[in-house]
Coordinates of N, CA and C in Angstrom, one line a residue:
M1 N 16.0 -9.6 -1.9 CA 14.9 -10.8 -1.9 C 15.0 -11.1 -4.0
T2 N 14.4 -12.3 -4.4 CA 14.9 -12.6 -5.9 C 13.8 -12.6 -6.5
R3 N 14.0 -12.8 -7.6 CA 12.5 -12.2 -9.3 C 11.7 -12.9 -8.5
E4 N 11.8 -14.3 -8.2 CA 11.2 -15.7 -8.1 C 10.3 -14.9 -6.7
Q5 N 11.1 -14.7 -5.6 CA 10.5 -14.4 -4.5 C 9.5 -12.8 -4.3
I6 N 9.8 -11.7 -5.2 CA 9.1 -10.3 -5.5 C 7.8 -10.9 -6.2
F7 N 7.7 -11.8 -7.7 CA 6.6 -12.3 -7.7 C 5.6 -12.7 -6.2
E8 N 6.5 -14.0 -6.0 CA 5.5 -14.3 -5.2 C 4.8 -13.3 -3.9
F9 N 5.6 -12.9 -3.6 CA 5.1 -11.9 -2.6 C 4.5 -10.9 -2.9
F10 N 4.0 -10.4 -4.1 CA 2.4 -9.7 -4.3 C 2.0 -10.6 -4.9
R11 N 2.2 -12.0 -5.4 CA 1.0 -12.6 -5.8 C 0.1 -13.4 -4.2
R12 N 0.8 -13.3 -3.4 CA 0.2 -13.6 -2.0 C -0.6 -12.3 -2.0
L13 N -0.2 -11.0 -2.0 CA -0.6 -9.8 -0.8 C -2.0 -10.1 -2.3
A14 N -1.8 -9.9 -3.5 CA -2.3 -9.8 -4.3 C -4.0 -10.9 -4.1
E15 N -3.4 -12.1 -4.0 CA -4.7 -13.3 -3.6 C -5.9 -12.6 -2.0
G16 N -5.1 -11.9 -1.3 CA -5.5 -12.0 -0.1 C -6.3 -10.6 -0.3
D17 N -6.4 -9.3 -1.0 CA -6.6 -8.6 -1.3 C -7.0 -8.1 -3.0
P18 N -7.7 -8.6 -3.5 CA -7.4 -8.4 -4.8 C -7.4 -7.0 -6.4
D19 N -7.8 -6.5 -4.8 CA -8.9 -4.9 -5.5 C -8.6 -3.9 -4.5
P20 N -7.4 -3.5 -4.0 CA -6.9 -2.7 -3.2 C -7.2 -1.2 -3.5
Q21 N -7.8 -0.2 -2.8 CA -7.9 1.0 -2.9 C -7.6 1.7 -1.7
T22 N -7.3 3.0 -2.2 CA -7.0 4.1 -0.4 C -7.9 4.2 0.1
E23 N -7.5 4.5 1.4 CA -8.8 4.9 2.6 C -9.0 6.0 2.7
L24 N -8.3 6.4 1.8 CA -9.4 7.8 2.0 C -10.4 8.5 0.9
A25 N -11.8 9.1 1.6 CA -12.5 9.1 0.3 C -12.6 10.6 -0.3
Y26 N -13.4 10.5 -1.2 CA -13.1 11.8 -2.1 C -14.2 10.8 -3.4
G27 N -14.9 11.8 -4.3 CA -15.4 11.6 -4.9 C -14.8 12.1 -6.5
N28 N -13.9 13.2 -6.2 CA -13.3 13.9 -7.8 C -11.6 13.6 -7.9
T29 N -11.6 13.9 -8.6 CA -9.9 14.0 -8.9 C -9.1 15.0 -7.5
F30 N -10.4 15.7 -8.0 CA -9.4 17.3 -6.8 C -9.4 17.1 -5.4
Q31 N -10.7 16.4 -4.9 CA -11.4 16.0 -3.7 C -10.1 15.2 -2.9
L32 N -9.5 14.5 -4.7 CA -8.3 13.2 -3.8 C -7.4 14.4 -3.7
L33 N -6.9 15.0 -4.6 CA -6.0 15.9 -4.1 C -5.9 16.6 -2.8
V34 N -7.1 16.8 -2.9 CA -7.0 17.6 -1.2 C -6.5 16.7 0.0
A35 N -7.3 15.5 -0.7 CA -7.7 14.6 0.7 C -6.1 14.1 1.3
V36 N -5.1 13.9 -0.3 CA -3.8 13.6 -0.1 C -3.3 14.3 0.7
V37 N -3.3 16.1 0.4 CA -2.4 16.9 0.7 C -2.8 17.1 2.3
L38 N -3.9 16.8 3.0 CA -4.4 17.1 4.0 C -4.0 15.7 5.1
S39 N -4.0 14.6 4.2 CA -3.6 13.2 4.9 C -1.5 13.3 5.6
A40 N -0.8 14.1 5.2 CA 0.3 14.4 5.6 C 0.5 14.5 7.2
Q41 N 1.0 14.2 7.7 CA 1.3 13.9 8.7 C 0.0 13.9 9.8
A42 N -1.0 12.7 9.6 CA -2.3 12.6 9.6 C -2.8 11.2 9.7
T43 N -3.8 10.6 10.1 CA -4.0 9.0 9.5 C -5.5 9.6 8.9
D44 N -5.5 8.4 7.8 CA -6.7 8.0 6.9 C -7.9 8.5 7.4
A45 N -8.5 8.3 8.7 CA -9.5 8.1 9.2 C -9.7 10.0 10.0
G46 N -8.7 10.0 10.4 CA -8.8 11.5 10.7 C -9.2 12.7 9.4
V47 N -8.5 12.5 8.6 CA -8.7 13.1 7.2 C -10.0 12.9 7.1
N48 N -10.6 11.8 6.4 CA -11.8 11.2 6.3 C -12.5 11.7 6.6
K49 N -13.0 12.2 8.1 CA -13.8 12.8 9.2 C -13.9 14.2 8.8
A50 N -13.2 14.4 9.2 CA -13.2 16.3 8.8 C -13.4 16.6 7.3
T51 N -12.9 15.5 6.4 CA -13.4 16.0 5.1 C -15.0 15.6 4.5
R52 N -15.6 15.3 5.4 CA -17.1 14.5 5.1 C -17.8 16.0 4.7
A53 N -18.7 16.5 5.9 CA -19.1 17.8 5.6 C -18.1 18.4 4.2
L54 N -17.0 18.6 4.6 CA -16.5 20.2 3.6 C -16.8 19.1 2.1
F55 N -16.6 18.0 1.6 CA -16.3 17.2 0.4 C -18.4 17.7 -0.3
E56 N -19.1 17.8 0.6 CA -20.1 17.8 0.6 C -20.8 19.7 0.3
E57 N -19.4 19.9 0.3 CA -20.2 21.9 -0.3 C -18.7 22.0 -1.3
V58 N -17.9 21.1 -1.3 CA -16.0 22.0 -2.0 C -16.9 20.5 -3.1
H59 N -16.8 20.8 -4.3 CA -16.2 19.8 -5.5 C -15.5 20.1 -6.2
T60 N -14.8 21.5 -6.4 CA -14.0 22.1 -7.6 C -12.9 23.1 -6.9
P61 N -11.9 23.6 -7.8 CA -11.1 24.7 -7.3 C -11.8 25.5 -6.7
E62 N -12.7 25.5 -7.7 CA -13.5 27.0 -7.6 C -14.3 26.8 -6.5
D63 N -15.1 26.2 -6.0 CA -16.0 26.0 -4.6 C -14.9 26.1 -3.8
M64 N -13.7 25.7 -3.9 CA -12.5 25.5 -2.8 C -12.6 27.3 -2.2
L65 N -12.4 27.9 -3.7 CA -11.8 29.4 -3.7 C -13.3 30.5 -2.6
A66 N -14.0 29.6 -3.2 CA -15.7 30.5 -3.0 C -15.6 30.6 -1.2
L67 N -15.1 29.3 -0.7 CA -14.9 29.3 0.6 C -14.5 29.7 1.9
G68 N -13.2 30.2 1.2 CA -12.3 30.7 1.8 C -11.6 30.2 2.5
E69 N -10.2 30.6 3.0 CA -9.2 30.3 3.7 C -10.1 29.8 5.5
D70 N -10.5 31.1 5.9 CA -11.4 30.4 6.9 C -12.3 29.3 7.2
G71 N -13.0 29.1 5.7 CA -14.2 28.2 5.7 C -13.7 27.2 5.8
L72 N -12.1 27.0 5.0 CA -11.8 25.3 5.2 C -10.9 25.4 6.3
K73 N -10.5 25.8 7.4 CA -10.3 25.8 8.2 C -11.3 25.5 9.1
A74 N -12.2 25.8 9.4 CA -13.3 25.8 10.0 C -13.7 24.3 9.4
H75 N -13.5 23.2 9.5 CA -13.6 21.8 8.5 C -12.3 20.9 8.9
I76 N -11.0 21.6 8.5 CA -10.6 20.5 9.1 C -9.2 21.0 10.0
R77 N -9.6 21.7 11.3 CA -9.0 22.4 12.4 C -8.8 21.2 12.9
T78 N -9.3 20.1 12.9 CA -9.0 19.3 13.6 C -7.9 17.7 12.9
I79 N -7.8 18.6 12.1 CA -5.9 17.9 11.6 C -4.9 18.5 11.6
G80 N -4.0 17.2 12.1 CA -2.8 18.4 12.3 C -2.7 19.6 11.4
L81 N -1.2 20.5 11.4 CA -0.8 21.1 11.0 C -1.7 22.3 9.7
F82 N -3.5 22.2 10.6 CA -4.2 22.7 9.4 C -4.0 24.1 9.0
N83 N -3.3 24.8 9.6 CA -3.6 26.4 9.2 C -2.5 26.5 7.9
A84 N -1.4 25.3 8.1 CA -0.7 25.4 6.8 C -1.4 24.7 5.4
K85 N -1.9 23.8 6.5 CA -2.8 23.0 5.1 C -3.5 24.3 4.2
A86 N -4.0 24.1 4.9 CA -5.3 25.4 4.4 C -4.9 26.1 3.4
A87 N -3.8 27.2 3.3 CA -3.4 27.6 2.7 C -2.8 26.8 1.4
N88 N -2.1 26.2 2.0 CA -1.5 25.5 0.9 C -2.8 25.0 -0.5
V89 N -3.6 24.5 0.7 CA -5.2 24.5 -0.6 C -6.1 25.3 -1.2
M90 N -5.8 26.8 -0.8 CA -6.0 27.8 -1.4 C -5.2 28.1 -2.8
I91 N -3.8 28.0 -2.2 CA -2.9 28.5 -3.2 C -3.4 27.4 -4.4
L92 N -3.2 26.2 -4.0 CA -2.5 25.1 -4.9 C -4.6 24.8 -6.4
S93 N -5.4 25.7 -5.2 CA -6.5 25.7 -6.1 C -6.8 27.0 -6.8
Q94 N -6.5 28.3 -6.4 CA -5.7 29.4 -7.1 C -5.2 28.6 -8.7
Q95 N -3.8 27.7 -8.1 CA -3.2 27.5 -9.2 C -3.3 26.8 -10.2
L96 N -4.8 25.4 -9.8 CA -5.5 25.2 -10.8 C -6.4 25.9 -11.7
V97 N -7.0 26.9 -11.1 CA -8.0 27.5 -12.0 C -6.9 28.2 -12.9
E98 N -6.2 28.9 -12.6 CA -5.4 30.1 -13.7 C -4.3 29.4 -14.4
R99 N -3.6 28.3 -14.0 CA -2.6 27.5 -15.2 C -3.4 26.2 -16.0
H100 N -4.1 25.5 -15.1 CA -5.2 24.0 -15.4 C -6.6 24.1 -16.0
G101 N -7.1 25.4 -16.0 CA -8.3 25.5 -16.4 C -9.1 24.8 -15.3
G102 N -8.6 24.8 -13.6 CA -9.5 24.3 -12.8 C -9.5 22.4 -13.2
E103 N -8.9 22.0 -14.1 CA -7.9 20.6 -13.8 C -7.3 20.4 -13.2
V104 N -7.1 18.9 -12.3 CA -5.9 18.5 -11.4 C -4.8 18.1 -13.3
P105 N -4.2 18.2 -13.2 CA -2.5 18.0 -14.5 C -2.8 16.2 -14.1
Q106 N -1.9 15.8 -15.2 CA -1.6 14.5 -15.7 C -0.4 14.2 -15.2
T107 N 0.5 15.0 -15.1 CA 2.2 14.7 -15.1 C 2.4 14.8 -13.7
L108 N 3.7 14.2 -13.1 CA 4.5 14.5 -12.2 C 4.8 16.1 -12.1
D109 N 5.4 16.3 -13.3 CA 5.9 17.6 -12.6 C 4.9 18.9 -12.5
A110 N 4.3 18.7 -13.4 CA 2.6 20.0 -12.8 C 1.9 19.3 -11.6
L111 N 1.8 18.7 -11.2 CA 2.1 18.0 -9.9 C 2.4 18.6 -8.3
T112 N 3.7 18.3 -9.2 CA 4.4 19.1 -7.7 C 4.9 20.8 -8.2
A113 N 4.7 20.9 -9.0 CA 4.5 22.6 -8.8 C 3.5 23.1 -8.0
L114 N 2.7 22.2 -7.4 CA 1.4 22.9 -7.0 C 1.3 22.9 -5.5
A115 N 1.0 24.0 -5.4 CA 1.3 24.5 -3.7 C 1.5 23.3 -2.8
G116 N 2.0 22.6 -1.8 CA 1.4 21.8 -1.1 C 2.1 20.0 -1.7
V117 N 2.2 20.0 -2.3 CA 2.5 18.6 -3.4 C 3.8 18.4 -3.8
G118 N 3.9 17.3 -2.9 CA 5.4 16.5 -2.9 C 5.0 15.9 -3.5
R119 N 6.4 14.6 -3.8 CA 6.6 13.9 -4.9 C 5.8 12.7 -4.2
K120 N 5.4 12.3 -2.9 CA 4.3 11.2 -2.9 C 3.3 11.2 -2.4
T121 N 2.8 12.9 -2.5 CA 1.1 13.2 -2.9 C 1.5 13.0 -4.3
A122 N 1.8 13.3 -4.9 CA 1.7 13.1 -7.1 C 1.9 12.3 -7.0
N123 N 2.3 11.2 -6.5 CA 2.2 9.7 -6.6 C 0.7 9.6 -6.7
V124 N 0.6 9.5 -5.3 CA -0.8 8.7 -5.1 C -1.9 9.6 -6.2
V125 N -2.0 10.8 -6.4 CA -3.0 10.9 -7.7 C -3.4 10.3 -9.0
L126 N -1.7 10.1 -9.1 CA -1.6 9.7 -10.7 C -1.9 8.3 -10.5
N127 N -2.0 7.6 -9.1 CA -2.0 6.2 -9.7 C -3.3 5.8 -9.4
C128 N -3.6 6.8 -8.1 CA -5.2 6.5 -7.9 C -6.3 7.0 -9.0
A129 N -6.3 8.2 -9.5 CA -7.1 9.4 -10.3 C -6.6 8.9 -12.0
F130 N -5.5 8.5 -12.4 CA -5.0 8.0 -13.7 C -4.8 6.9 -13.9
G131 N -4.5 5.9 -12.8 CA -4.4 4.5 -12.8 C -2.9 4.3 -13.5
A132 N -1.9 5.2 -13.6 CA -0.3 5.3 -13.2 C 0.3 4.6 -12.7
E133 N 1.4 3.9 -13.4 CA 2.0 2.7 -12.2 C 2.9 3.7 -11.4
T134 N 3.1 4.0 -10.2 CA 3.3 4.9 -9.7 C 3.8 4.5 -8.3
F135 N 4.6 4.6 -7.4 CA 5.1 4.2 -6.1 C 5.2 5.4 -5.4
A136 N 3.8 5.1 -4.6 CA 3.8 6.6 -3.5 C 4.5 6.0 -2.3
V137 N 6.4 6.5 -1.9 CA 6.8 5.9 -0.3 C 6.3 6.7 0.5
D138 N 5.7 6.3 1.7 CA 4.6 7.1 2.9 C 6.4 6.2 4.0
T139 N 5.5 6.4 5.3 CA 6.1 6.0 6.3 C 6.2 4.3 6.2
H140 N 5.0 3.7 6.2 CA 4.6 2.4 5.8 C 6.0 1.8 4.6
V141 N 5.5 2.5 3.3 CA 5.7 1.5 2.3 C 7.6 1.4 2.8
F142 N 8.1 2.6 3.1 CA 9.7 2.6 3.5 C 9.6 2.1 4.3
R143 N 8.8 1.6 5.3 CA 9.3 0.5 6.4 C 9.2 -1.3 5.8
V144 N 8.1 -1.3 5.1 CA 7.8 -2.7 4.8 C 9.1 -2.8 3.4
G145 N 9.2 -1.3 2.4 CA 10.5 -2.3 1.6 C 11.9 -2.1 1.9
N146 N 12.3 -1.7 3.6 CA 13.1 -1.9 4.6 C 13.6 -3.3 4.8
R147 N 12.7 -3.3 5.9 CA 12.6 -4.7 6.7 C 12.4 -5.8 5.7
T148 N 11.8 -6.2 4.8 CA 11.3 -7.2 4.2 C 12.5 -7.5 3.6
G149 N 13.6 -6.5 2.9 CA 14.2 -6.7 1.8 C 13.7 -6.6 0.4
L150 N 12.2 -6.3 0.2 CA 12.0 -5.8 -1.2 C 12.6 -4.9 -1.6
A151 N 13.0 -3.7 -1.5 CA 13.7 -2.5 -1.7 C 14.4 -1.5 -0.6
R152 N 15.7 -1.9 -0.8 CA 16.3 -1.1 0.4 C 16.8 0.1 -0.1
G153 N 16.5 1.2 0.8 CA 17.6 2.7 0.8 C 17.2 3.4 2.1
K154 N 18.2 4.5 1.9 CA 18.3 5.7 3.2 C 17.1 6.3 3.1
T155 N 16.5 6.4 1.9 CA 15.7 7.9 1.6 C 14.8 7.0 0.3
P156 N 13.3 8.3 0.9 CA 12.1 7.5 0.1 C 12.3 7.4 -1.3
E157 N 13.5 8.4 -1.9 CA 13.4 8.3 -3.5 C 14.1 7.2 -3.9
A158 N 15.2 6.8 -3.1 CA 15.6 5.1 -3.1 C 14.7 4.4 -3.2
V159 N 14.0 4.2 -2.2 CA 13.3 2.9 -2.3 C 12.2 2.8 -3.4
E160 N 11.9 4.4 -3.9 CA 10.8 4.2 -4.9 C 11.8 3.8 -6.1
A161 N 12.5 4.8 -5.6 CA 13.5 3.9 -7.2 C 13.6 2.2 -7.6
K162 N 14.5 2.0 -6.4 CA 14.3 0.3 -6.5 C 13.0 -0.4 -6.8
L163 N 11.9 0.1 -6.1 CA 10.2 -0.4 -6.4 C 10.6 -0.3 -8.1
H164 N 10.8 0.6 -8.9 CA 10.2 1.3 -10.1 C 11.0 -0.2 -10.8
R165 N 12.1 -0.6 -10.5 CA 13.1 -1.9 -11.0 C 12.8 -2.5 -10.9
R166 N 12.2 -3.1 -9.4 CA 12.4 -4.9 -9.8 C 10.9 -5.1 -8.8
V167 N 9.1 -4.9 -9.0 CA 8.2 -4.6 -9.4 C 7.6 -5.3 -10.4
P168 N 6.9 -6.8 -10.4 CA 6.9 -7.0 -12.1 C 5.4 -7.3 -12.3
Q169 N 4.9 -7.3 -13.7 CA 3.5 -7.1 -14.2 C 3.0 -8.1 -13.8
P170 N 2.3 -8.8 -13.1 CA 1.0 -7.6 -13.1 C 0.4 -6.8 -12.0
F171 N 1.5 -6.9 -10.7 CA 1.1 -6.2 -10.1 C 1.6 -4.2 -10.0
R172 N 2.7 -4.1 -10.5 CA 2.5 -2.6 -10.6 C 1.5 -1.5 -10.0
R173 N 0.2 -1.7 -10.7 CA -0.7 -1.0 -10.5 C -0.8 -0.5 -9.4
N174 N -1.1 -2.1 -8.6 CA -1.9 -2.0 -7.4 C -0.5 -1.8 -6.1
A175 N 0.2 -2.3 -6.7 CA 2.2 -2.6 -5.6 C 2.0 -1.5 -4.4
H176 N 1.6 -0.2 -4.3 CA 1.7 0.4 -3.4 C 0.6 0.6 -2.6
H177 N -0.7 0.1 -3.0 CA -1.2 0.4 -2.1 C -1.2 -1.5 -1.4
W178 N -0.9 -2.9 -1.4 CA -0.5 -3.8 -0.8 C 0.4 -3.6 0.2
L179 N 1.4 -2.3 -0.2 CA 2.5 -2.0 0.5 C 2.2 -1.7 1.7
I180 N 1.2 0.0 1.7 CA 0.9 0.6 2.2 C 0.1 0.0 3.5
L181 N -0.9 -1.0 3.1 CA -2.1 -1.6 3.6 C -1.1 -2.7 4.6
H182 N -0.6 -3.2 4.1 CA 0.6 -4.3 4.7 C 1.4 -4.2 6.3
G183 N 1.7 -2.9 5.8 CA 2.9 -2.1 6.5 C 1.8 -1.3 8.4
R184 N 0.8 -1.1 7.7 CA -0.1 -0.2 8.3 C -1.4 -1.0 9.3
Y185 N -1.3 -2.7 8.6 CA -2.5 -3.4 8.8 C -1.4 -5.1 9.9
T186 N -0.3 -5.4 9.1 CA 0.0 -6.3 9.7 C 1.8 -6.2 10.0
C187 N 2.3 -5.5 9.3 CA 3.9 -5.1 9.5 C 4.4 -4.1 9.9
K188 N 3.3 -4.0 11.3 CA 3.4 -2.6 12.1 C 4.9 -2.2 12.3
A189 N 4.8 -1.0 12.6 CA 6.1 -0.2 13.6 C 6.9 -0.8 14.4
R190 N 6.1 -0.8 15.6 CA 6.5 -1.1 17.0 C 6.9 -2.9 17.1
T191 N 5.4 -3.2 16.7 CA 5.5 -4.8 17.0 C 4.4 -5.6 15.2
P192 N 5.7 -6.0 14.7 CA 5.1 -6.5 13.2 C 4.3 -7.7 13.6
E193 N 3.6 -8.5 13.2 CA 2.4 -9.4 13.4 C 2.5 -10.8 12.4
C194 N 3.9 -10.9 12.3 CA 4.6 -12.2 11.8 C 3.5 -13.3 11.8
W195 N 3.2 -13.3 13.2 CA 2.4 -14.9 13.5 C 1.5 -15.2 12.3
R196 N 0.9 -13.8 11.8 CA 0.3 -13.9 10.1 C 0.2 -13.3 9.5
C197 N 1.3 -13.0 8.9 CA 1.8 -11.8 8.2 C 1.7 -13.3 6.6
P198 N 1.5 -13.4 5.5 CA 1.1 -14.2 4.4 C 2.6 -14.1 3.7
V199 N 3.8 -13.0 4.2 CA 4.7 -12.8 3.4 C 5.9 -13.5 4.3
V200 N 5.5 -14.2 5.5 CA 6.8 -13.8 7.1 C 8.0 -15.2 6.2
D201 N 7.5 -16.3 5.3 CA 9.1 -16.6 4.9 C 9.5 -16.2 3.8
L202 N 9.7 -15.2 3.4 CA 10.1 -14.5 2.0 C 10.3 -13.3 2.9
C203 N 10.2 -13.0 3.5 CA 10.5 -11.9 4.4 C 12.2 -11.7 4.9
A204 N 13.5 -11.1 4.7 CA 14.2 -11.2 5.3 C 14.6 -10.1 6.9
F205 N 13.7 -9.8 7.2 CA 13.7 -9.3 8.4 C 13.6 -10.4 9.6
R206 N 15.1 -10.5 10.5 CA 15.2 -11.5 11.2 C 14.8 -11.8 13.0
P207 N 14.8 -10.4 13.6 CA 14.0 -11.0 15.0 C 11.9 -10.9 14.7
K208 N 11.8 -11.9 13.8 CA 9.9 -11.9 14.0 C 9.6 -11.9 14.7
V209 N 8.4 -11.6 15.0 CA 7.6 -11.9 15.9 C 6.5 -13.2 15.7
L210 N 6.8 -14.0 15.7 CA 6.3 -15.9 15.3 C 4.9 -15.8 16.2
E211 N 4.7 -15.6 17.6 CA 4.1 -15.6 18.7 C 3.3 -14.7 18.4
R212 N 1.8 -14.9 19.3 CA 0.8 -13.6 19.0 C 1.7 -13.0 20.7
P213 N 1.9 -11.5 20.8 CA 2.2 -11.6 22.3 C 1.3 -11.6 23.5
A214 N 1.1 -12.4 24.2 CA 0.1 -12.7 25.7 C -0.8 -11.0 25.6
R215 N -2.0 -11.2 26.1 CA -2.6 -10.2 26.5 C -2.1 -9.9 27.5
R216 N -1.9 -8.6 28.3 CA -2.2 -8.0 29.5 C -3.3 -8.3 30.5
P217 N -3.4 -9.2 31.9 CA -4.6 -9.0 32.5 C -4.7 -8.3 32.4
V218 N -6.2 -7.4 32.3 CA -7.2 -6.1 33.2 C -7.0 -6.4 34.7
D219 N -6.7 -5.7 34.8 CA -6.5 -5.1 36.8 C -8.1 -4.6 36.9
R220 N -8.8 -5.4 37.3 CA -10.1 -5.4 38.0 C -10.3 -5.2 39.1
K221 N -10.4 -3.6 39.7 CA -10.5 -3.1 40.8 C -11.7 -3.1 41.4
V222 N -11.6 -3.7 42.6 CA -13.0 -4.7 43.3 C -13.4 -3.3 44.9
A223 N -14.4 -2.9 44.5 CA -14.7 -1.6 45.5 C -14.5 -1.8 46.5
P224 N -14.5 -1.3 47.3 CA -14.3 -2.1 49.0 C -15.4 -1.6 49.3
T225 N -16.0 -3.0 50.2 CA -17.3 -3.1 50.9 C -17.4 -2.0 52.2
A226 N -18.4 -1.4 52.1 CA -18.8 -0.8 53.9 C -18.8 -1.8 55.1

């Protein structure tokens, strides 16, 4: 895409959703960090269901340590890889207490030094909690960046670097939210819904699906009469 096309791309996404937010539910920065760690290879809806009762009980790293690993597992056992994630959350809670006075740090290096926190997780926390202009590249952002031609790259890091270079103001703060939501609900992996896409004319994807696929007829079996 050209600079003009990229500006128009985000202008349209912003017009449709002026104040995009993460779909993870949380009440403070520590809860956000925990939710993002738990969301790896899981849906936001699944994480929210598991953390609803957890976050009524746990608000701080100290609360998490008091709950204990077994108590945490009891809350999150419906989430994939919950054993490993529970272990990481307990370790990072201890690290927060010992290294940061129980507060979530505000730098990429400090966040990625915590157990279970990768670059994507750190970027989400920095953006959502602290307003940093970061670009968290998950599977949706990676797909949309490559498919549309907005930011092509063979790795998430390469896509992130291109987004840093190419996304203009005033869209940088919310750009990764728009891309995630666009990939989740419109530019889907298997069948992108190009027929209702607001940026379809700017997109470099060639095999566009411009007509809604016909719904398969429901096979209503009639019970045999006696």
